[in-house]
Amino acid sequence: MTAVDRAILEAVLLGTVGGLISVQILLRRLPFFTLAMTHATFPGVVLAAIAGVNLYAGGGLFGVLIVLGVLALSRRPGQDTTTAIGIVLSAGFALGVVLLSARDGFSKDLAAYTVGQILTVGTGDLTAVAAVGVIVMALLSVAGRQLTFRAFDPGGYAAAGYRPTAIDLALLLTVEAVIIVAVPAVGAILAVAVLVAPAAIARLWTHDVTAMTAIAVTSGIGSGLAGVLISTRYDVATGGTITVVAGTLFALSLAATTTWTAITGSRRRRRQAANRSAPATTGPSHLEEAE
């Protein structure tokens, strides 16, 4: 299997996994939180590389600590959640940059960890993405209804006797796992595109969760494949190209759905105006009454 073949397979796997989990991220209104997690995972990946330990273990452990830290800050009285996330995001990413600056080959390593190098992924990376994919599908199969219930009716979910903390922790840990396996391919900065863009595209076309998931997976795979093929054809950064393709799909979807909504809305208004201007039905004439 060539490097391009592995990159294509990695793009398909990441597109599938990212598309599946992205729907839950969007339904729970967690895109900004996910952005914070991707950036805050960066120093964990750097520390793992410096210490010579497994990248996935180091990044995952640091990511879990960051998640717990943000949750603790956000629960303090008078503390705004977005403020806590912003502080952790900037501090975490800055720590990663500081750690990298102490190493030789700073610029090269920084590019590798921040924007990814999907053309250098190996069999181990493919196995890791596939394993996380199994975890994502298991979570959605076992707790998919609970996740949707929690997203649409948090109060009703708690009143029904479910434990919000348990389901929230399971979702966040799964999101963190996807982030970790996405870093070698698209980097810490661009990983958010894999986890948010597919569902954002799908949400423009439908509000049905099942249909949204199918569209999200399709757009995730399509963005990954197109990004790999374009980058190898024109020798440009693959991670950045995948993100640009995803952004372009979102922009085209937004334009198409906005135009369609405007057209259908205009037709509906014309029909309503025609109905209002039509002569009202009159009662029977005097001749008919006489007959």
Short mmCIF file of C-alpha atoms in Angstrom, two decimals:
data_model
loop_
_atom_site.label_atom_id
_atom_site.label_comp_id
_atom_site.label_asym_id
_atom_site.label_seq_id
_atom_site.Cartn_x
_atom_site.Cartn_y
_atom_site.Cartn_z
CA MET A 1 0.00 0.00 0.00
CA THR A 2 1.47 3.35 -1.08
CA ALA A 3 1.49 6.55 0.98
CA VAL A 4 -1.34 7.96 -1.14
CA ASP A 5 -3.40 4.79 -0.65
CA ARG A 6 -2.95 5.04 3.11
CA ALA A 7 -3.86 8.73 3.01
CA ILE A 8 -7.05 7.98 1.06
CA LEU A 9 -8.02 5.23 3.51
CA GLU A 10 -7.27 7.54 6.44
CA ALA A 11 -9.45 10.25 4.88
CA VAL A 12 -12.34 7.82 4.43
CA LEU A 13 -12.07 6.53 8.00
CA LEU A 14 -11.76 10.01 9.50
CA GLY A 15 -14.62 11.30 7.36
CA THR A 16 -16.84 8.48 8.60
CA VAL A 17 -15.89 8.79 12.27
CA GLY A 18 -15.93 12.58 12.25
CA GLY A 19 -19.27 12.68 10.43
CA LEU A 20 -20.88 10.34 12.96
CA ILE A 21 -19.75 12.21 16.07
CA SER A 22 -20.16 15.68 14.53
CA VAL A 23 -23.96 15.39 14.62
CA GLN A 24 -23.94 14.96 18.39
CA ILE A 25 -21.47 17.82 18.75
CA LEU A 26 -23.77 20.13 16.81
CA LEU A 27 -26.94 18.99 18.56
CA ARG A 28 -25.31 19.63 21.94
CA ARG A 29 -24.01 23.04 20.76
CA LEU A 30 -20.40 22.04 21.45
CA PRO A 31 -18.45 23.35 18.43
CA PHE A 32 -16.57 25.98 20.47
CA PHE A 33 -15.90 23.47 23.25
CA THR A 34 -14.58 21.03 20.63
CA LEU A 35 -12.31 23.77 19.26
CA ALA A 36 -10.93 24.27 22.77
CA MET A 37 -10.34 20.54 23.13
CA THR A 38 -8.44 20.30 19.84
CA HIS A 39 -6.15 23.19 20.78
CA ALA A 40 -5.69 22.09 24.38
CA THR A 41 -4.72 18.59 23.25
CA PHE A 42 -1.76 20.04 21.37
CA PRO A 43 0.65 20.30 24.36
CA GLY A 44 -0.17 16.73 25.33
CA VAL A 45 0.87 15.54 21.88
CA VAL A 46 4.09 17.60 22.13
CA LEU A 47 4.89 16.24 25.60
CA ALA A 48 4.35 12.70 24.35
CA ALA A 49 6.74 13.32 21.45
CA ILE A 50 9.37 14.85 23.72
CA ALA A 51 9.10 12.04 26.27
CA GLY A 52 9.14 9.39 23.58
CA VAL A 53 5.84 7.86 24.68
CA ASN A 54 2.82 6.94 22.60
CA LEU A 55 1.31 10.04 20.97
CA TYR A 56 -2.25 8.83 21.45
CA ALA A 57 -1.75 8.06 25.14
CA GLY A 58 -0.03 11.35 25.91
CA GLY A 59 -2.47 13.50 23.97
CA GLY A 60 -5.48 11.64 25.29
CA LEU A 61 -4.41 11.94 28.93
CA PHE A 62 -3.73 15.65 28.60
CA GLY A 63 -7.02 16.15 26.77
CA VAL A 64 -8.98 14.45 29.56
CA LEU A 65 -7.29 16.71 32.12
CA ILE A 66 -8.22 19.75 30.06
CA VAL A 67 -11.85 18.63 29.81
CA LEU A 68 -12.05 18.18 33.57
CA GLY A 69 -10.40 21.57 34.11
CA VAL A 70 -12.85 23.38 31.87
CA LEU A 71 -15.82 21.67 33.51
CA ALA A 72 -14.52 22.62 36.96
CA LEU A 73 -14.01 26.27 35.95
CA SER A 74 -17.40 26.51 34.27
CA ARG A 75 -19.21 25.28 37.41
CA ARG A 76 -17.80 27.98 39.66
CA PRO A 77 -20.43 30.56 40.65
CA GLY A 78 -20.35 33.63 38.42
CA GLN A 79 -17.94 32.03 35.94
CA ASP A 80 -19.02 32.16 32.30
CA THR A 81 -18.41 28.88 30.46
CA THR A 82 -17.15 30.51 27.26
CA THR A 83 -14.67 32.57 29.27
CA ALA A 84 -13.28 29.45 30.93
CA ILE A 85 -13.02 27.66 27.58
CA GLY A 86 -11.26 30.64 25.99
CA ILE A 87 -8.69 30.82 28.78
CA VAL A 88 -7.93 27.10 28.67
CA LEU A 89 -7.80 27.12 24.86
CA SER A 90 -5.22 29.91 24.62
CA ALA A 91 -3.16 28.72 27.58
CA GLY A 92 -3.08 25.11 26.40
CA PHE A 93 -2.05 25.91 22.86
CA ALA A 94 0.54 28.44 24.07
CA LEU A 95 2.06 25.76 26.32
CA GLY A 96 2.45 23.50 23.30
CA VAL A 97 4.20 26.25 21.34
CA VAL A 98 6.56 26.94 24.27
CA LEU A 99 7.43 23.26 24.54
CA LEU A 100 8.09 23.01 20.81
CA SER A 101 10.25 26.13 20.81
CA ALA A 102 12.69 24.36 23.14
CA ARG A 103 13.28 21.62 20.57
CA ASP A 104 15.42 21.51 17.44
CA GLY A 105 13.49 21.69 14.19
CA PHE A 106 10.84 23.95 15.72
CA SER A 107 9.16 25.06 12.49
CA LYS A 108 9.00 21.62 10.96
CA ASP A 109 7.59 19.97 14.08
CA LEU A 110 5.11 22.76 14.61
CA ALA A 111 3.70 22.28 11.14
CA ALA A 112 3.47 18.52 11.67
CA TYR A 113 1.56 18.79 14.93
CA THR A 114 -0.68 21.75 14.08
CA VAL A 115 -1.84 21.05 10.51
CA GLY A 116 -1.04 17.34 10.20
CA GLN A 117 0.69 15.19 7.59
CA ILE A 118 -1.83 12.70 6.31
CA LEU A 119 0.55 11.44 3.63
CA THR A 120 2.87 10.10 6.34
CA VAL A 121 0.30 8.08 8.31
CA GLY A 122 1.14 4.46 8.91
CA THR A 123 -0.70 1.24 9.60
CA GLY A 124 -0.81 2.06 13.30
CA ASP A 125 -2.60 5.34 12.59
CA LEU A 126 -5.17 3.59 10.41
CA THR A 127 -5.75 0.99 13.12
CA ALA A 128 -6.21 3.72 15.74
CA VAL A 129 -8.84 5.54 13.65
CA ALA A 130 -10.66 2.26 12.97
CA ALA A 131 -10.64 1.40 16.70
CA VAL A 132 -12.07 4.81 17.63
CA GLY A 133 -14.66 4.36 14.90
CA VAL A 134 -15.82 1.19 16.62
CA ILE A 135 -16.08 3.13 19.89
CA VAL A 136 -18.13 5.88 18.24
CA MET A 137 -20.52 3.41 16.62
CA ALA A 138 -20.87 1.52 19.90
CA LEU A 139 -21.72 4.74 21.75
CA LEU A 140 -24.31 5.75 19.16
CA SER A 141 -25.81 2.25 19.08
CA VAL A 142 -26.09 1.92 22.84
CA ALA A 143 -26.83 5.52 23.85
CA GLY A 144 -27.88 7.25 20.63
CA ARG A 145 -31.45 7.86 21.81
CA GLN A 146 -30.24 9.12 25.16
CA LEU A 147 -27.80 11.51 23.51
CA THR A 148 -30.54 12.93 21.30
CA PHE A 149 -32.95 13.17 24.25
CA ARG A 150 -30.28 14.99 26.27
CA ALA A 151 -29.60 17.39 23.40
CA PHE A 152 -33.22 18.38 22.75
CA ASP A 153 -34.64 18.28 26.30
CA PRO A 154 -31.99 18.50 29.05
CA GLY A 155 -34.57 19.10 31.76
CA GLY A 156 -36.76 16.22 30.66
CA TYR A 157 -33.71 13.96 30.43
CA ALA A 158 -32.83 14.55 34.08
CA ALA A 159 -36.48 14.31 35.15
CA ALA A 160 -36.73 10.90 33.45
CA GLY A 161 -34.17 9.53 35.90
CA TYR A 162 -31.12 9.51 33.60
CA ARG A 163 -27.70 10.64 34.80
CA PRO A 164 -26.60 13.67 32.71
CA THR A 165 -23.05 13.58 34.04
CA ALA A 166 -22.45 10.01 32.83
CA ILE A 167 -23.73 10.58 29.29
CA ASP A 168 -21.91 13.93 29.03
CA LEU A 169 -18.63 12.37 30.12
CA ALA A 170 -19.05 9.49 27.66
CA LEU A 171 -19.66 11.93 24.79
CA LEU A 172 -16.75 14.21 25.67
CA LEU A 173 -14.31 11.32 26.08
CA THR A 174 -15.39 9.95 22.70
CA VAL A 175 -14.91 13.36 21.09
CA GLU A 176 -11.46 13.55 22.67
CA ALA A 177 -10.61 10.12 21.24
CA VAL A 178 -11.56 11.28 17.75
CA ILE A 179 -9.44 14.41 18.18
CA ILE A 180 -6.40 12.36 19.17
CA VAL A 181 -6.55 10.05 16.16
CA ALA A 182 -7.19 13.02 13.84
CA VAL A 183 -4.05 14.92 14.88
CA PRO A 184 -1.54 12.91 12.75
CA ALA A 185 -3.70 13.46 9.67
CA VAL A 186 -5.05 17.01 9.97
CA GLY A 187 -3.30 18.43 13.02
CA ALA A 188 -4.51 20.00 16.24
CA ILE A 189 -5.73 23.21 14.60
CA LEU A 190 -7.61 21.69 11.67
CA ALA A 191 -9.09 18.69 13.52
CA VAL A 192 -12.12 20.81 14.40
CA ALA A 193 -13.10 20.82 10.71
CA VAL A 194 -13.40 17.03 10.79
CA LEU A 195 -15.59 17.16 13.91
CA VAL A 196 -17.84 20.13 13.16
CA ALA A 197 -18.05 20.86 9.42
CA PRO A 198 -19.85 17.64 8.33
CA ALA A 199 -22.79 18.19 10.69
CA ALA A 200 -22.87 21.92 9.94
CA ILE A 201 -23.28 21.07 6.25
CA ALA A 202 -25.92 18.44 6.96
CA ARG A 203 -27.92 20.75 9.25
CA LEU A 204 -28.46 23.12 6.33
CA TRP A 205 -30.28 20.39 4.39
CA THR A 206 -32.31 18.60 7.04
CA HIS A 207 -33.33 18.57 10.70
CA ASP A 208 -33.94 14.82 10.81
CA VAL A 209 -31.17 13.23 12.89
CA THR A 210 -30.91 10.08 10.77
CA ALA A 211 -30.75 11.98 7.48
CA MET A 212 -28.37 14.51 9.04
CA THR A 213 -26.01 11.71 10.06
CA ALA A 214 -26.01 10.22 6.56
CA ILE A 215 -25.27 13.60 4.94
CA ALA A 216 -22.59 14.37 7.54
CA VAL A 217 -20.77 11.10 6.89
CA THR A 218 -21.01 11.60 3.12
CA SER A 219 -19.69 15.17 3.29
CA GLY A 220 -16.92 14.12 5.69
CA ILE A 221 -15.73 11.36 3.38
CA GLY A 222 -16.10 13.59 0.32
CA SER A 223 -14.10 16.42 1.87
CA GLY A 224 -11.33 14.04 2.90
CA LEU A 225 -11.06 12.32 -0.48
CA ALA A 226 -11.19 15.57 -2.43
CA GLY A 227 -8.59 17.13 -0.13
CA VAL A 228 -6.15 14.24 -0.55
CA LEU A 229 -6.57 14.09 -4.33
CA ILE A 230 -6.24 17.86 -4.81
CA SER A 231 -3.22 18.10 -2.51
CA THR A 232 -1.36 15.28 -4.27
CA ARG A 233 -2.23 16.71 -7.68
CA TYR A 234 -1.06 20.25 -6.91
CA ASP A 235 1.47 19.50 -4.14
CA VAL A 236 -0.19 21.59 -1.43
CA ALA A 237 -0.85 20.95 2.27
CA THR A 238 -3.34 18.10 2.61
CA GLY A 239 -4.81 19.04 5.99
CA GLY A 240 -5.41 22.60 4.85
CA THR A 241 -6.90 21.41 1.57
CA ILE A 242 -9.35 19.10 3.35
CA THR A 243 -10.45 22.00 5.53
CA VAL A 244 -10.83 24.33 2.54
CA VAL A 245 -12.93 21.73 0.73
CA ALA A 246 -15.15 21.32 3.79
CA GLY A 247 -15.53 25.09 4.08
CA THR A 248 -16.39 25.32 0.38
CA LEU A 249 -19.04 22.60 0.73
CA PHE A 250 -20.54 24.51 3.64
CA ALA A 251 -20.59 27.77 1.67
CA LEU A 252 -22.18 26.09 -1.38
CA SER A 253 -24.75 24.33 0.81
CA LEU A 254 -25.59 27.61 2.54
CA ALA A 255 -26.01 29.39 -0.78
CA ALA A 256 -28.13 26.57 -2.25
CA THR A 257 -30.43 26.17 0.74
CA THR A 258 -30.82 29.93 1.19
CA THR A 259 -31.73 30.32 -2.47
CA TRP A 260 -34.19 27.43 -2.32
CA THR A 261 -35.81 28.85 0.82
CA ALA A 262 -36.17 32.24 -0.85
CA ILE A 263 -37.74 30.69 -3.97
CA THR A 264 -40.20 28.51 -2.07
CA GLY A 265 -41.05 31.39 0.24
CA SER A 266 -41.75 33.66 -2.71
CA ARG A 267 -44.02 31.05 -4.30
CA ARG A 268 -45.89 30.58 -1.04
CA ARG A 269 -46.44 34.32 -0.67
CA ARG A 270 -47.73 34.57 -4.24
CA ARG A 271 -50.20 31.75 -3.63
CA GLN A 272 -51.39 33.37 -0.43
CA ALA A 273 -51.82 36.71 -2.22
CA ALA A 274 -53.75 35.01 -5.03
CA ASN A 275 -56.04 33.30 -2.53
CA ARG A 276 -56.76 36.58 -0.78
CA SER A 277 -57.56 38.36 -4.04
CA ALA A 278 -59.88 35.61 -5.36
CA PRO A 279 -63.63 36.50 -5.22
CA ALA A 280 -65.41 35.08 -2.22
CA THR A 281 -67.97 32.33 -2.79
CA THR A 282 -71.50 33.82 -2.67
CA GLY A 283 -74.64 32.21 -1.41
CA PRO A 284 -77.55 31.03 -3.64
CA SER A 285 -79.18 33.62 -5.89
CA HIS A 286 -82.77 34.78 -5.46
CA LEU A 287 -83.74 32.80 -8.60
CA GLU A 288 -82.28 29.63 -7.09
CA GLU A 289 -84.13 30.30 -3.86
CA ALA A 290 -87.38 30.75 -5.78
CA GLU A 291 -86.84 27.48 -7.59
#
